Coordinates of C-alpha atoms in Angstrom, one line a residue:
X1 CA 0.3 0.1 0.2
X2 CA 0.8 3.7 -0.6
X3 CA 2.1 5.7 2.3
X4 CA 0.4 8.6 3.2
X5 CA 2.8 11.4 2.1
X6 CA 3.1 13.2 5.9
X7 CA 3.7 17.0 4.5
X8 CA 0.8 16.5 2.3
X9 CA 2.1 16.9 -0.9
X10 CA 2.0 13.3 -2.9
X11 CA -1.4 11.7 -4.1
X12 CA -4.0 10.0 -1.4
X13 CA -3.9 5.6 -1.4
X14 CA -5.1 5.4 1.8
X15 CA -5.6 6.8 5.6
X16 CA -6.2 5.3 9.0
X17 CA -9.6 4.5 9.5
X18 CA -11.8 6.5 12.5
X19 CA -11.9 4.9 15.8
X20 CA -13.7 1.7 15.5
X21 CA -16.2 0.6 18.7
X22 CA -15.6 -2.8 18.0
X23 CA -19.3 -3.6 19.1
X24 CA -21.9 -5.5 16.8
X25 CA -24.5 -3.2 15.4
X26 CA -27.5 -2.3 18.3
X27 CA -30.0 -5.2 17.1
X28 CA -33.2 -2.3 17.2
X29 CA -31.2 -0.4 14.4
X30 CA -30.5 -3.5 12.6
X31 CA -34.4 -3.9 12.7
X32 CA -35.1 -0.6 11.4
X33 CA -32.3 -1.1 8.7
X34 CA -33.9 -4.4 7.1
X35 CA -37.5 -2.9 7.5
X36 CA -36.4 -0.1 5.4
X37 CA -34.3 -2.5 2.4
X38 CA -36.9 -2.7 0.2
X39 CA -36.6 1.1 -0.4
X40 CA -35.3 1.5 -4.2
X41 CA -34.4 4.8 -4.0
X42 CA -31.7 7.2 -2.0
X43 CA -32.6 10.2 0.1
X44 CA -32.5 13.3 -2.3
X45 CA -29.9 15.6 -2.2
X46 CA -29.1 16.7 1.4
X47 CA -31.5 14.5 2.8
X48 CA -35.3 13.8 3.0
X49 CA -37.6 15.5 5.7
X50 CA -37.6 12.7 8.3
X51 CA -33.6 12.3 8.4
X52 CA -33.8 16.1 8.0
X53 CA -36.0 17.0 11.3
X54 CA -34.6 13.6 12.9
X55 CA -31.3 15.6 12.8
X56 CA -32.7 19.2 14.2
X57 CA -34.7 18.0 16.9
X58 CA -30.9 16.2 18.1
X59 CA -29.2 19.6 17.9
X60 CA -32.1 21.4 19.4
X61 CA -31.9 18.5 22.4
X62 CA -28.2 20.2 22.5
X63 CA -28.9 23.8 23.0
X64 CA -28.2 24.9 19.2
X65 CA -32.0 25.9 17.9
X66 CA -32.2 23.7 14.4
X67 CA -35.0 23.9 11.7
X68 CA -34.8 20.8 9.1
X69 CA -34.1 23.2 6.3
X70 CA -31.1 24.0 8.2
X71 CA -29.7 20.6 7.6
X72 CA -28.1 18.4 5.1
X73 CA -27.1 14.9 5.0
X74 CA -24.5 12.9 3.0
X75 CA -23.0 9.6 2.4
X76 CA -20.4 9.8 5.4
X77 CA -18.3 12.8 6.7
X78 CA -15.3 13.1 4.1
X79 CA -17.9 14.0 0.8
X80 CA -20.0 16.2 3.5
X81 CA -16.6 18.1 4.1
X82 CA -15.5 18.2 0.6
X83 CA -18.5 19.7 -0.8
X84 CA -18.4 22.3 2.7
X85 CA -15.0 23.4 1.4
X86 CA -15.8 23.8 -1.6
X87 CA -18.7 26.4 -1.5
X88 CA -16.7 28.2 0.9
X89 CA -13.5 28.5 -1.4
X90 CA -9.7 30.2 -0.1
X91 CA -7.4 28.3 2.1
X92 CA -8.4 25.8 5.0
X93 CA -6.6 26.5 8.8
X94 CA -6.6 23.1 10.6
X95 CA -5.2 22.5 14.4
X96 CA -2.1 20.0 14.2
X97 CA -2.9 17.3 15.0
X98 CA -6.1 16.8 13.3
X99 CA -8.1 14.0 12.2
X100 CA -6.8 12.0 9.0
X101 CA -9.4 12.8 7.0
X102 CA -9.8 16.6 6.8
X103 CA -6.7 17.2 5.0
X104 CA -7.0 15.0 1.9
X105 CA -10.5 16.8 1.4
X106 CA -8.9 20.1 0.9
X107 CA -6.1 18.5 -1.0
X108 CA -8.6 17.1 -3.7
X109 CA -9.9 20.3 -3.8
X110 CA -6.6 22.1 -4.6
X111 CA -6.5 24.1 -1.8
X112 CA -3.8 25.4 0.7
X113 CA -3.9 23.9 4.3
X114 CA -1.9 25.6 6.7
X115 CA -2.0 23.9 10.4
X116 CA -2.0 25.4 13.5
X117 CA -0.8 25.0 17.2
X118 CA -2.7 23.6 19.7
X119 CA -2.8 24.8 23.0
X120 CA -0.8 22.3 25.7
X121 CA -4.2 21.3 27.6
X122 CA -6.5 20.1 24.7
X123 CA -5.8 19.1 21.1
X124 CA -8.5 19.9 18.2
X125 CA -8.9 23.8 18.7
X126 CA -6.3 25.7 17.2
X127 CA -4.1 28.0 20.0
X128 CA -6.1 31.5 19.3
X129 CA -3.0 33.7 19.4
X130 CA -1.0 30.9 17.1
X131 CA -3.8 31.2 14.7
X132 CA -4.1 35.2 14.2
X133 CA -0.3 34.8 13.4
X134 CA -0.9 32.1 10.9
X135 CA -3.7 33.9 9.7
X136 CA -1.6 37.4 8.9
X137 CA 1.2 35.4 7.8
X138 CA -1.2 33.7 5.0
X139 CA -2.3 37.2 3.9
X140 CA 0.9 38.7 3.9
X141 CA 2.2 35.9 1.5
X142 CA -0.7 36.4 -0.9
X143 CA -2.9 33.9 0.5
X144 CA -6.7 34.0 1.1
X145 CA -7.8 32.4 4.5
X146 CA -11.3 31.5 4.6
X147 CA -12.3 28.9 7.0
X148 CA -11.0 27.5 9.8
X149 CA -12.0 23.7 10.8
X150 CA -12.0 22.6 14.5
X151 CA -13.0 20.0 17.1
X152 CA -14.1 20.6 20.6
X153 CA -14.2 16.5 20.9
X154 CA -10.7 15.3 19.4
X155 CA -9.6 12.7 17.4
X156 CA -7.0 12.4 17.0
X157 CA -6.1 13.7 20.8
X158 CA -9.4 12.2 22.4
X159 CA -9.2 15.4 24.1
X160 CA -12.4 17.8 24.7
X161 CA -10.9 21.9 24.9
X162 CA -12.1 23.9 27.7
X163 CA -15.1 26.5 26.9
X164 CA -12.7 29.3 27.2
X165 CA -10.4 28.0 25.1
X166 CA -13.1 27.4 22.4
X167 CA -14.6 30.9 22.6
X168 CA -11.2 32.5 22.4
X169 CA -10.2 30.5 19.5
X170 CA -13.9 31.2 17.6
X171 CA -13.4 35.3 18.6
X172 CA -10.4 35.1 17.2
X173 CA -11.3 33.8 13.9
X174 CA -14.7 35.4 13.4
X175 CA -13.2 38.6 13.6
X176 CA -10.5 37.6 11.0
X177 CA -13.4 36.9 8.9
X178 CA -13.2 33.3 8.8
X179 CA -15.7 30.6 8.8
X180 CA -15.9 28.2 11.3
X181 CA -16.7 24.5 10.4
X182 CA -17.2 22.4 14.0
X183 CA -16.6 19.2 13.4
X184 CA -18.6 17.7 16.1
X185 CA -18.3 13.4 15.6
X186 CA -17.2 12.7 19.1
X187 CA -19.6 15.2 21.3
X188 CA -21.5 12.0 22.2
X189 CA -18.5 10.0 23.2
X190 CA -17.3 12.4 26.3
X191 CA -16.1 10.2 29.4
X192 CA -17.0 12.3 31.9
X193 CA -19.8 14.6 30.4
X194 CA -20.4 16.4 34.2
X195 CA -16.8 16.8 34.6
X196 CA -15.4 17.6 30.6
X197 CA -18.1 20.4 29.6
X198 CA -18.4 20.3 26.0
X199 CA -19.3 23.9 24.1
X200 CA -19.9 24.2 20.7
X201 CA -18.7 27.0 18.6
X202 CA -22.1 27.6 17.5
X203 CA -23.4 28.3 20.6
X204 CA -21.1 30.9 20.8
X205 CA -20.9 32.1 17.2
X206 CA -24.7 31.3 15.6
X207 CA -23.8 33.0 12.7
X208 CA -20.3 31.9 12.0
X209 CA -20.1 28.4 12.8
X210 CA -21.2 25.2 10.3
X211 CA -21.5 22.4 12.2
X212 CA -20.7 18.5 10.9
X213 CA -21.2 15.3 12.5
X214 CA -20.4 11.6 11.3
X215 CA -22.9 9.7 13.1
X216 CA -20.9 7.0 13.1
X217 CA -19.0 8.6 16.0
X218 CA -21.6 7.3 18.6
X219 CA -25.1 6.5 17.0
X220 CA -24.7 4.4 13.7
X221 CA -21.9 1.9 12.5
X222 CA -19.3 2.8 10.1
X223 CA -21.0 0.6 7.9
X224 CA -23.5 2.8 6.9
X225 CA -21.7 5.9 5.7
X226 CA -24.0 9.1 6.9
X227 CA -23.2 12.1 7.9
X228 CA -24.9 15.5 8.9
X229 CA -24.4 19.4 8.7
X230 CA -26.4 21.9 10.1
X231 CA -26.1 25.3 8.9
X232 CA -26.5 28.8 10.6
X233 CA -30.0 30.3 10.3
X234 CA -29.2 33.5 7.9
X235 CA -29.8 34.5 4.1
X236 CA -26.1 33.7 3.8
X237 CA -25.9 30.1 5.2
X238 CA -29.1 29.3 3.0
X239 CA -26.9 30.1 -0.5
X240 CA -24.2 28.6 1.0
X241 CA -26.4 25.4 2.0
X242 CA -28.0 25.1 -1.9
X243 CA -24.5 24.9 -2.8
X244 CA -23.7 22.1 -1.4
X245 CA -26.3 20.8 -2.0
X246 CA -25.7 21.5 -6.1
X247 CA -22.0 19.9 -5.1
X248 CA -23.5 16.3 -3.3
X249 CA -25.4 15.8 -6.2
X250 CA -23.0 16.0 -8.8
X251 CA -20.7 14.1 -6.6
X252 CA -23.8 11.7 -6.4
X253 CA -23.8 11.9 -2.9
X254 CA -27.2 10.6 -1.6
X255 CA -27.3 8.9 1.5
X256 CA -28.8 5.3 0.5
X257 CA -32.9 5.0 1.9
X258 CA -32.5 2.4 4.4
X259 CA -29.3 3.9 5.6
X260 CA -31.5 7.1 6.5
X261 CA -34.4 5.0 7.9
X262 CA -31.8 4.0 10.4
X263 CA -30.1 7.1 11.0
X264 CA -33.2 9.1 11.5
X265 CA -34.0 6.6 14.1
X266 CA -30.6 7.2 15.6
X267 CA -31.2 10.2 15.9
X268 CA -34.5 10.0 17.4
X269 CA -32.5 8.7 20.6
X270 CA -35.0 5.7 21.8
X271 CA -33.8 4.5 25.2
X272 CA -31.7 1.2 23.8
X273 CA -29.7 3.7 21.3
X274 CA -28.7 6.3 24.3
X275 CA -28.3 3.3 26.7
X276 CA -26.2 1.4 23.8
X277 CA -24.4 4.6 23.7
X278 CA -23.7 5.4 27.7
X279 CA -22.7 1.7 27.8
X280 CA -19.9 2.0 25.1
X281 CA -18.7 5.3 26.2
X282 CA -18.1 4.2 30.0
X283 CA -16.3 0.6 28.4
X284 CA -14.0 2.7 26.2
X285 CA -13.4 5.4 29.0
X286 CA -12.4 2.5 31.2
X287 CA -9.8 0.3 28.1
X288 CA -8.6 4.1 27.2
X289 CA -7.4 4.9 31.2
X290 CA -5.9 1.3 31.4
X291 CA -3.9 2.1 27.9
X292 CA -3.0 5.8 29.5
X293 CA -1.7 4.4 32.3
X294 CA 0.5 1.5 30.6
X295 CA 1.9 4.8 28.2
X296 CA 2.7 6.6 31.1
X297 CA 4.4 3.3 33.0
X298 CA 6.4 2.6 30.2
X299 CA 8.2 6.4 30.8
X300 CA 6.2 7.8 27.3
X301 CA 3.8 10.7 27.2
X302 CA 0.0 11.7 26.8
X303 CA -2.9 13.5 27.8
X304 CA -5.6 11.8 29.7
X305 CA -8.1 10.7 27.1
X306 CA -11.4 12.3 27.8
X307 CA -13.5 11.4 24.9
X308 CA -14.3 8.9 21.7
X309 CA -12.4 5.7 21.4
X310 CA -8.5 6.1 21.4
X311 CA -5.2 8.4 22.8
X312 CA -2.5 10.0 21.5
X313 CA 0.7 9.1 22.2
X314 CA 4.2 11.0 22.5
X315 CA 6.7 8.1 22.4
X316 CA 9.4 11.0 22.4
X317 CA 11.2 10.1 25.8
X318 CA 11.6 6.8 24.6
X319 CA 13.4 7.8 21.2
X320 CA 16.9 6.4 21.7
X321 CA 15.7 2.5 22.5
X322 CA 13.4 3.2 19.6
X323 CA 16.5 4.1 17.7
X324 CA 17.9 1.0 18.3
X325 CA 14.9 -1.0 16.8
X326 CA 15.4 1.2 13.9
X327 CA 12.8 3.5 14.4
X328 CA 13.1 7.6 13.9
X329 CA 10.2 9.1 12.7
X330 CA 6.2 8.3 13.1
X331 CA 6.4 6.4 9.9
X332 CA 8.6 4.1 11.6
X333 CA 7.0 4.0 14.5
X334 CA 3.8 2.9 13.2
X335 CA 5.4 0.3 11.4
X336 CA 6.8 -1.1 14.3
X337 CA 3.8 -0.9 16.5
X338 CA 1.5 -2.1 13.9
X339 CA 3.3 -5.0 13.2
X340 CA 4.2 -5.5 17.4
X341 CA 0.7 -5.0 19.1
X342 CA -0.8 -6.7 15.8
X343 CA -3.3 -4.3 14.4
X344 CA -2.9 -0.9 12.8
X345 CA -1.5 2.5 14.5
X346 CA -1.4 4.6 12.7
X347 CA 1.1 7.4 12.8
X348 CA 1.6 11.2 13.9
X349 CA 2.3 12.0 10.4
X350 CA -1.7 10.9 9.5
X351 CA -3.1 13.4 11.6
X352 CA -0.9 16.7 10.3
X353 CA 2.2 16.5 12.9
X354 CA 5.7 16.6 12.6
X355 CA 7.0 13.3 10.6
X356 CA 10.1 13.2 13.1
X357 CA 7.7 13.3 16.2
X358 CA 7.5 10.2 17.8
X359 CA 3.4 10.2 18.0
X360 CA 0.8 7.5 17.6
X361 CA -2.7 7.2 17.9
X362 CA -3.8 4.2 19.7
X363 CA -7.6 2.7 19.5
X364 CA -9.3 0.8 22.2
X365 CA -11.4 -1.1 20.4
X366 CA -9.0 -3.7 19.5
X367 CA -8.7 -4.5 23.5
X368 CA -12.7 -5.9 24.0
X369 CA -12.4 -9.3 22.3
X370 CA -11.9 -10.9 18.9
X371 CA -15.5 -12.1 18.6
X372 CA -18.9 -10.5 18.8
X373 CA -19.5 -12.4 21.6
X374 CA -16.4 -11.3 23.8
X375 CA -17.1 -8.1 23.2
X376 CA -20.7 -8.1 24.0
X377 CA -19.3 -10.0 27.3
X378 CA -17.1 -6.8 27.8
X379 CA -19.9 -4.4 27.4
X380 CA -22.1 -6.2 29.6
X381 CA -19.4 -6.7 32.3
X382 CA -19.3 -5.0 36.0
X383 CA -15.6 -4.7 35.7
X384 CA -14.8 -5.6 31.7
X385 CA -10.5 -5.4 32.5
X386 CA -10.9 -8.2 34.9
X387 CA -12.1 -10.7 31.9
X388 CA -9.8 -13.0 30.6
X389 CA -9.4 -11.9 27.0
X390 CA -9.6 -8.2 28.0
X391 CA -6.8 -9.0 30.7
X392 CA -5.0 -10.8 28.4
X393 CA -5.0 -7.8 25.7
X394 CA -4.0 -5.1 28.5
X395 CA -1.3 -7.7 29.3
X396 CA -0.3 -8.1 25.3
X397 CA 0.3 -3.9 25.0
X398 CA 2.2 -4.0 28.5
X399 CA 4.9 -6.0 27.3
X400 CA 5.1 -4.1 24.5
X401 CA 5.8 -0.8 25.8
X402 CA 7.9 -2.4 28.7
X403 CA 10.6 -3.6 26.0
X404 CA 11.0 0.1 25.4
X405 CA 11.8 1.2 28.8

């Protein structure tokens, strides 16, 4: 397979998928999908009224007043982001590191991208001062920055940005005339919602933020591609949404009918869906905490995981031992750990990080078991870390990292 160019200049061949829950499909969702299997037509561009009404209700319950006419749906986050960027034009800014699938969308459009450092306490949101400096530098060099991407609950760093940092970054972006695209795919996977308050940029800058959510983050399986976007309630945003629908139509970006039915059901958040989501979050939080402990014990670094199904580890302190194994950059580290752990371990270069930084994303899904039965057992267990198959997986991980001390 062809590697991704860490500097973003080369062609796109493949990239790491988003962290998977590692759990079987919720039976209730499978039943809804099966009941709609006879639908022979896809959804209209941007999604039909039932799907858009369900998405509007989902955001309304999270404090973002929404109307069905403010919503657009697409068969996955990638085509939806591509359409959003194409509708806006201009150069694109994003935090470093950032989700692996962001940069390729801008690259396909031929748009220049600029990675902005994040604050020490969290990833996903550019440091406000670094953002201002980057915007001014781009303009001084003849560029035209129009859009900034951010994620308040972040892949890859698994952190939740503090509300005050989100506010400062958003105010800086809006003052410079940038439109904000807020990827909130992981907002419903926060490990401790009462300890880590998630504030959407759309709550602070309602006229300047488009919210994007890949429903595979918490609601539907990744094999059923569907994502939704919430546009501001303004005339300008209405025109932009129409442009997005034009682009999705040109791309053939229509949500499959059965998938739309299942997504609308999940967005309504009935009891079984919310219960599965809550139990899955608790399970992944426990595993992530255990993996984080092993990373720190081995002498590596990682921010405490606060959301999602992963964590982001920095093996820089182990550089000397890794060099003895022929590992000197994140591409080599990816190969080494993927082989040693027998599961894909994407390197930081895939997320816009420097090639020389020894960083990787560690996903928690592989620790839950090798079969659907083992994963469901982990989901139902009162103390999942004590299950034999989970304990073995953690012990195997521990031994691999202890070798590097």
